[in-house]
JSON list of C-alpha atoms in Angstrom, two decimals:
[
{"chain": "A", "resi": 1, "resn": "MET", "atom": "CA", "xyz": [-28.93, -33.12, -60.08]},
{"chain": "A", "resi": 2, "resn": "PRO", "atom": "CA", "xyz": [-27.32, -35.21, -62.85]},
{"chain": "A", "resi": 3, "resn": "HIS", "atom": "CA", "xyz": [-28.79, -35.07, -66.33]},
{"chain": "A", "resi": 4, "resn": "ILE", "atom": "CA", "xyz": [-28.52, -37.62, -69.13]},
{"chain": "A", "resi": 5, "resn": "ASP", "atom": "CA", "xyz": [-29.44, -37.31, -72.76]},
{"chain": "A", "resi": 6, "resn": "ILE", "atom": "CA", "xyz": [-32.46, -39.13, -74.21]},
{"chain": "A", "resi": 7, "resn": "ILE", "atom": "CA", "xyz": [-30.37, -41.56, -76.27]},
{"chain": "A", "resi": 8, "resn": "THR", "atom": "CA", "xyz": [-28.37, -42.67, -73.22]},
{"chain": "A", "resi": 9, "resn": "PHE", "atom": "CA", "xyz": [-31.58, -42.98, -71.22]},
{"chain": "A", "resi": 10, "resn": "LEU", "atom": "CA", "xyz": [-33.24, -45.18, -73.84]},
{"chain": "A", "resi": 11, "resn": "THR", "atom": "CA", "xyz": [-30.23, -47.33, -74.68]},
{"chain": "A", "resi": 12, "resn": "LYS", "atom": "CA", "xyz": [-28.57, -47.73, -71.27]},
{"chain": "A", "resi": 13, "resn": "PHE", "atom": "CA", "xyz": [-31.45, -47.52, -68.80]},
{"chain": "A", "resi": 14, "resn": "VAL", "atom": "CA", "xyz": [-34.65, -48.48, -70.59]},
{"chain": "A", "resi": 15, "resn": "LYS", "atom": "CA", "xyz": [-32.78, -50.89, -72.88]},
{"chain": "A", "resi": 16, "resn": "GLU", "atom": "CA", "xyz": [-35.51, -50.98, -75.48]},
{"chain": "A", "resi": 17, "resn": "SER", "atom": "CA", "xyz": [-34.94, -50.24, -79.13]},
{"chain": "A", "resi": 18, "resn": "THR", "atom": "CA", "xyz": [-38.65, -49.98, -80.02]},
{"chain": "A", "resi": 19, "resn": "ILE", "atom": "CA", "xyz": [-40.82, -47.38, -78.34]},
{"chain": "A", "resi": 20, "resn": "ASP", "atom": "CA", "xyz": [-44.50, -48.11, -78.72]},
{"chain": "A", "resi": 21, "resn": "GLN", "atom": "CA", "xyz": [-45.73, -44.67, -77.66]},
{"chain": "A", "resi": 22, "resn": "PHE", "atom": "CA", "xyz": [-43.42, -41.76, -77.01]},
{"chain": "A", "resi": 23, "resn": "LEU", "atom": "CA", "xyz": [-45.29, -39.16, -74.93]},
{"chain": "A", "resi": 24, "resn": "MET", "atom": "CA", "xyz": [-43.61, -35.80, -74.74]},
{"chain": "A", "resi": 25, "resn": "ASP", "atom": "CA", "xyz": [-44.64, -32.77, -72.71]},
{"chain": "A", "resi": 26, "resn": "ASN", "atom": "CA", "xyz": [-41.32, -31.46, -71.52]},
{"chain": "A", "resi": 27, "resn": "GLU", "atom": "CA", "xyz": [-41.70, -27.69, -71.56]},
{"chain": "A", "resi": 28, "resn": "GLY", "atom": "CA", "xyz": [-39.26, -26.81, -74.33]},
{"chain": "A", "resi": 29, "resn": "PRO", "atom": "CA", "xyz": [-36.76, -29.62, -75.00]},
{"chain": "A", "resi": 30, "resn": "GLU", "atom": "CA", "xyz": [-39.11, -30.98, -77.68]},
{"chain": "A", "resi": 31, "resn": "TYR", "atom": "CA", "xyz": [-37.37, -28.51, -80.02]},
{"chain": "A", "resi": 32, "resn": "ASP", "atom": "CA", "xyz": [-34.20, -30.56, -79.50]},
{"chain": "A", "resi": 33, "resn": "ILE", "atom": "CA", "xyz": [-35.68, -34.06, -79.25]},
{"chain": "A", "resi": 34, "resn": "LEU", "atom": "CA", "xyz": [-37.99, -34.08, -82.29]},
{"chain": "A", "resi": 35, "resn": "PRO", "atom": "CA", "xyz": [-35.17, -33.39, -84.79]},
{"chain": "A", "resi": 36, "resn": "MET", "atom": "CA", "xyz": [-33.37, -36.40, -83.30]},
{"chain": "A", "resi": 37, "resn": "MET", "atom": "CA", "xyz": [-36.18, -38.54, -84.75]},
{"chain": "A", "resi": 38, "resn": "ALA", "atom": "CA", "xyz": [-35.55, -37.44, -88.34]},
{"chain": "A", "resi": 39, "resn": "ARG", "atom": "CA", "xyz": [-34.21, -39.89, -90.89]},
{"chain": "A", "resi": 40, "resn": "GLY", "atom": "CA", "xyz": [-30.51, -40.53, -90.25]},
{"chain": "A", "resi": 41, "resn": "ALA", "atom": "CA", "xyz": [-30.47, -38.55, -86.99]},
{"chain": "A", "resi": 42, "resn": "GLU", "atom": "CA", "xyz": [-29.64, -39.71, -83.46]},
{"chain": "A", "resi": 43, "resn": "PHE", "atom": "CA", "xyz": [-32.55, -42.14, -82.98]},
{"chain": "A", "resi": 44, "resn": "ASP", "atom": "CA", "xyz": [-31.69, -43.92, -86.25]},
{"chain": "A", "resi": 45, "resn": "ARG", "atom": "CA", "xyz": [-28.00, -44.04, -85.42]},
{"chain": "A", "resi": 46, "resn": "ALA", "atom": "CA", "xyz": [-28.82, -45.59, -82.03]},
{"chain": "A", "resi": 47, "resn": "GLY", "atom": "CA", "xyz": [-31.26, -48.09, -83.59]},
{"chain": "A", "resi": 48, "resn": "ILE", "atom": "CA", "xyz": [-34.27, -46.64, -81.77]},
{"chain": "A", "resi": 49, "resn": "VAL", "atom": "CA", "xyz": [-37.67, -46.99, -83.48]},
{"chain": "A", "resi": 50, "resn": "VAL", "atom": "CA", "xyz": [-40.61, -44.85, -82.38]},
{"chain": "A", "resi": 51, "resn": "CYS", "atom": "CA", "xyz": [-43.97, -46.27, -83.46]},
{"chain": "A", "resi": 52, "resn": "GLN", "atom": "CA", "xyz": [-46.16, -43.48, -82.12]},
{"chain": "A", "resi": 53, "resn": "CYS", "atom": "CA", "xyz": [-45.34, -40.00, -80.90]},
{"chain": "A", "resi": 54, "resn": "ASN", "atom": "CA", "xyz": [-47.72, -37.79, -78.97]},
{"chain": "A", "resi": 55, "resn": "THR", "atom": "CA", "xyz": [-46.18, -34.47, -78.15]},
{"chain": "A", "resi": 56, "resn": "GLU", "atom": "CA", "xyz": [-46.97, -30.96, -77.04]},
{"chain": "A", "resi": 57, "resn": "VAL", "atom": "CA", "xyz": [-44.88, -28.19, -78.53]},
{"chain": "A", "resi": 58, "resn": "HIS", "atom": "CA", "xyz": [-44.96, -25.00, -76.56]},
{"chain": "A", "resi": 59, "resn": "ASN", "atom": "CA", "xyz": [-45.60, -21.69, -78.23]},
{"chain": "A", "resi": 60, "resn": "ALA", "atom": "CA", "xyz": [-42.70, -19.35, -78.24]},
{"chain": "A", "resi": 61, "resn": "ASP", "atom": "CA", "xyz": [-41.16, -16.38, -79.97]},
{"chain": "A", "resi": 62, "resn": "GLU", "atom": "CA", "xyz": [-40.81, -16.06, -83.74]},
{"chain": "A", "resi": 63, "resn": "VAL", "atom": "CA", "xyz": [-37.49, -17.92, -83.80]},
{"chain": "A", "resi": 64, "resn": "ARG", "atom": "CA", "xyz": [-39.01, -20.97, -82.14]},
{"chain": "A", "resi": 65, "resn": "LYS", "atom": "CA", "xyz": [-42.09, -20.79, -84.37]},
{"chain": "A", "resi": 66, "resn": "ARG", "atom": "CA", "xyz": [-39.84, -20.98, -87.44]},
{"chain": "A", "resi": 67, "resn": "ARG", "atom": "CA", "xyz": [-37.90, -23.81, -85.81]},
{"chain": "A", "resi": 68, "resn": "PHE", "atom": "CA", "xyz": [-41.15, -25.69, -85.15]},
{"chain": "A", "resi": 69, "resn": "LEU", "atom": "CA", "xyz": [-42.11, -25.41, -88.83]},
{"chain": "A", "resi": 70, "resn": "GLU", "atom": "CA", "xyz": [-38.67, -26.64, -89.89]},
{"chain": "A", "resi": 71, "resn": "ILE", "atom": "CA", "xyz": [-38.96, -29.65, -87.58]},
{"chain": "A", "resi": 72, "resn": "ILE", "atom": "CA", "xyz": [-42.47, -30.57, -88.76]},
{"chain": "A", "resi": 73, "resn": "ASN", "atom": "CA", "xyz": [-41.57, -30.12, -92.42]},
{"chain": "A", "resi": 74, "resn": "THR", "atom": "CA", "xyz": [-38.53, -32.36, -91.99]},
{"chain": "A", "resi": 75, "resn": "ILE", "atom": "CA", "xyz": [-40.63, -35.07, -90.33]},
{"chain": "A", "resi": 76, "resn": "ILE", "atom": "CA", "xyz": [-43.23, -34.85, -93.11]},
{"chain": "A", "resi": 77, "resn": "ASP", "atom": "CA", "xyz": [-40.61, -34.80, -95.88]},
{"chain": "A", "resi": 78, "resn": "ASP", "atom": "CA", "xyz": [-38.90, -37.88, -94.40]},
{"chain": "A", "resi": 79, "resn": "GLY", "atom": "CA", "xyz": [-42.09, -39.84, -95.13]},
{"chain": "A", "resi": 80, "resn": "ARG", "atom": "CA", "xyz": [-41.62, -42.10, -92.13]},
{"chain": "A", "resi": 81, "resn": "TYR", "atom": "CA", "xyz": [-44.50, -40.79, -90.05]},
{"chain": "A", "resi": 82, "resn": "ALA", "atom": "CA", "xyz": [-48.13, -39.99, -90.82]},
{"chain": "A", "resi": 83, "resn": "PHE", "atom": "CA", "xyz": [-49.74, -37.20, -88.85]},
{"chain": "A", "resi": 84, "resn": "MET", "atom": "CA", "xyz": [-52.97, -38.41, -87.33]},
{"chain": "A", "resi": 85, "resn": "VAL", "atom": "CA", "xyz": [-54.06, -35.46, -85.20]},
{"chain": "A", "resi": 86, "resn": "SER", "atom": "CA", "xyz": [-52.83, -31.94, -84.90]},
{"chain": "A", "resi": 87, "resn": "TYR", "atom": "CA", "xyz": [-54.37, -29.01, -83.13]},
{"chain": "A", "resi": 88, "resn": "ALA", "atom": "CA", "xyz": [-53.32, -25.79, -81.52]},
{"chain": "A", "resi": 89, "resn": "THR", "atom": "CA", "xyz": [-54.67, -24.15, -78.42]},
{"chain": "A", "resi": 90, "resn": "VAL", "atom": "CA", "xyz": [-52.19, -22.44, -76.16]},
{"chain": "A", "resi": 91, "resn": "HIS", "atom": "CA", "xyz": [-49.67, -25.03, -77.38]},
{"chain": "A", "resi": 92, "resn": "HIS", "atom": "CA", "xyz": [-49.43, -27.30, -80.42]},
{"chain": "A", "resi": 93, "resn": "ARG", "atom": "CA", "xyz": [-50.44, -30.89, -79.70]},
{"chain": "A", "resi": 94, "resn": "PHE", "atom": "CA", "xyz": [-49.77, -33.45, -82.37]},
{"chain": "A", "resi": 95, "resn": "PHE", "atom": "CA", "xyz": [-49.74, -37.19, -82.81]},
{"chain": "A", "resi": 96, "resn": "PHE", "atom": "CA", "xyz": [-47.95, -39.10, -85.52]},
{"chain": "A", "resi": 97, "resn": "ILE", "atom": "CA", "xyz": [-47.43, -42.76, -86.26]},
{"chain": "A", "resi": 98, "resn": "ASN", "atom": "CA", "xyz": [-44.62, -44.68, -87.95]},
{"chain": "A", "resi": 99, "resn": "ILE", "atom": "CA", "xyz": [-45.87, -46.05, -91.27]},
{"chain": "A", "resi": 100, "resn": "GLU", "atom": "CA", "xyz": [-42.47, -47.31, -92.39]},
{"chain": "A", "resi": 101, "resn": "HIS", "atom": "CA", "xyz": [-40.94, -49.68, -89.84]},
{"chain": "A", "resi": 102, "resn": "PRO", "atom": "CA", "xyz": [-42.18, -53.30, -90.11]},
{"chain": "A", "resi": 103, "resn": "ILE", "atom": "CA", "xyz": [-42.73, -53.65, -86.35]},
{"chain": "A", "resi": 104, "resn": "CYS", "atom": "CA", "xyz": [-44.98, -50.58, -86.28]},
{"chain": "A", "resi": 105, "resn": "VAL", "atom": "CA", "xyz": [-46.81, -51.47, -89.48]},
{"chain": "A", "resi": 106, "resn": "GLU", "atom": "CA", "xyz": [-47.48, -54.99, -88.22]},
{"chain": "A", "resi": 107, "resn": "LYS", "atom": "CA", "xyz": [-48.71, -53.74, -84.87]},
{"chain": "A", "resi": 108, "resn": "TYR", "atom": "CA", "xyz": [-50.97, -50.93, -86.08]},
{"chain": "A", "resi": 109, "resn": "PHE", "atom": "CA", "xyz": [-51.92, -51.47, -89.72]},
{"chain": "A", "resi": 110, "resn": "SER", "atom": "CA", "xyz": [-51.60, -55.08, -90.89]},
{"chain": "A", "resi": 111, "resn": "ARG", "atom": "CA", "xyz": [-54.91, -56.24, -89.40]},
{"chain": "A", "resi": 112, "resn": "PHE", "atom": "CA", "xyz": [-56.76, -53.83, -91.67]},
{"chain": "A", "resi": 113, "resn": "PHE", "atom": "CA", "xyz": [-55.32, -55.49, -94.77]},
{"chain": "A", "resi": 114, "resn": "GLU", "atom": "CA", "xyz": [-55.68, -59.19, -93.96]}
]
């Protein structure tokens, strides 16, 4: 079975540069995809904007737990996304929204400030 990376999928097949809601429950690759959304990383370089992200991060060993914290801290430090919901059961489920990009701000926040 052929595999393609997420950037190729979004740019060559979906052909959309703005993702309204990015749902992710992919049993492990979230550890690779989420860092791609950091400031200056692959999504930025490809011109891909994510307005909302709803993802499940699977629990793992201590190495992956540290990696998860690094990823979340990077996303928070970037200041691009606001975390709206976060909870942990067997896995970590979290939702964040883009508070920086004009398309996302217009779509989700502007009506509250008119």
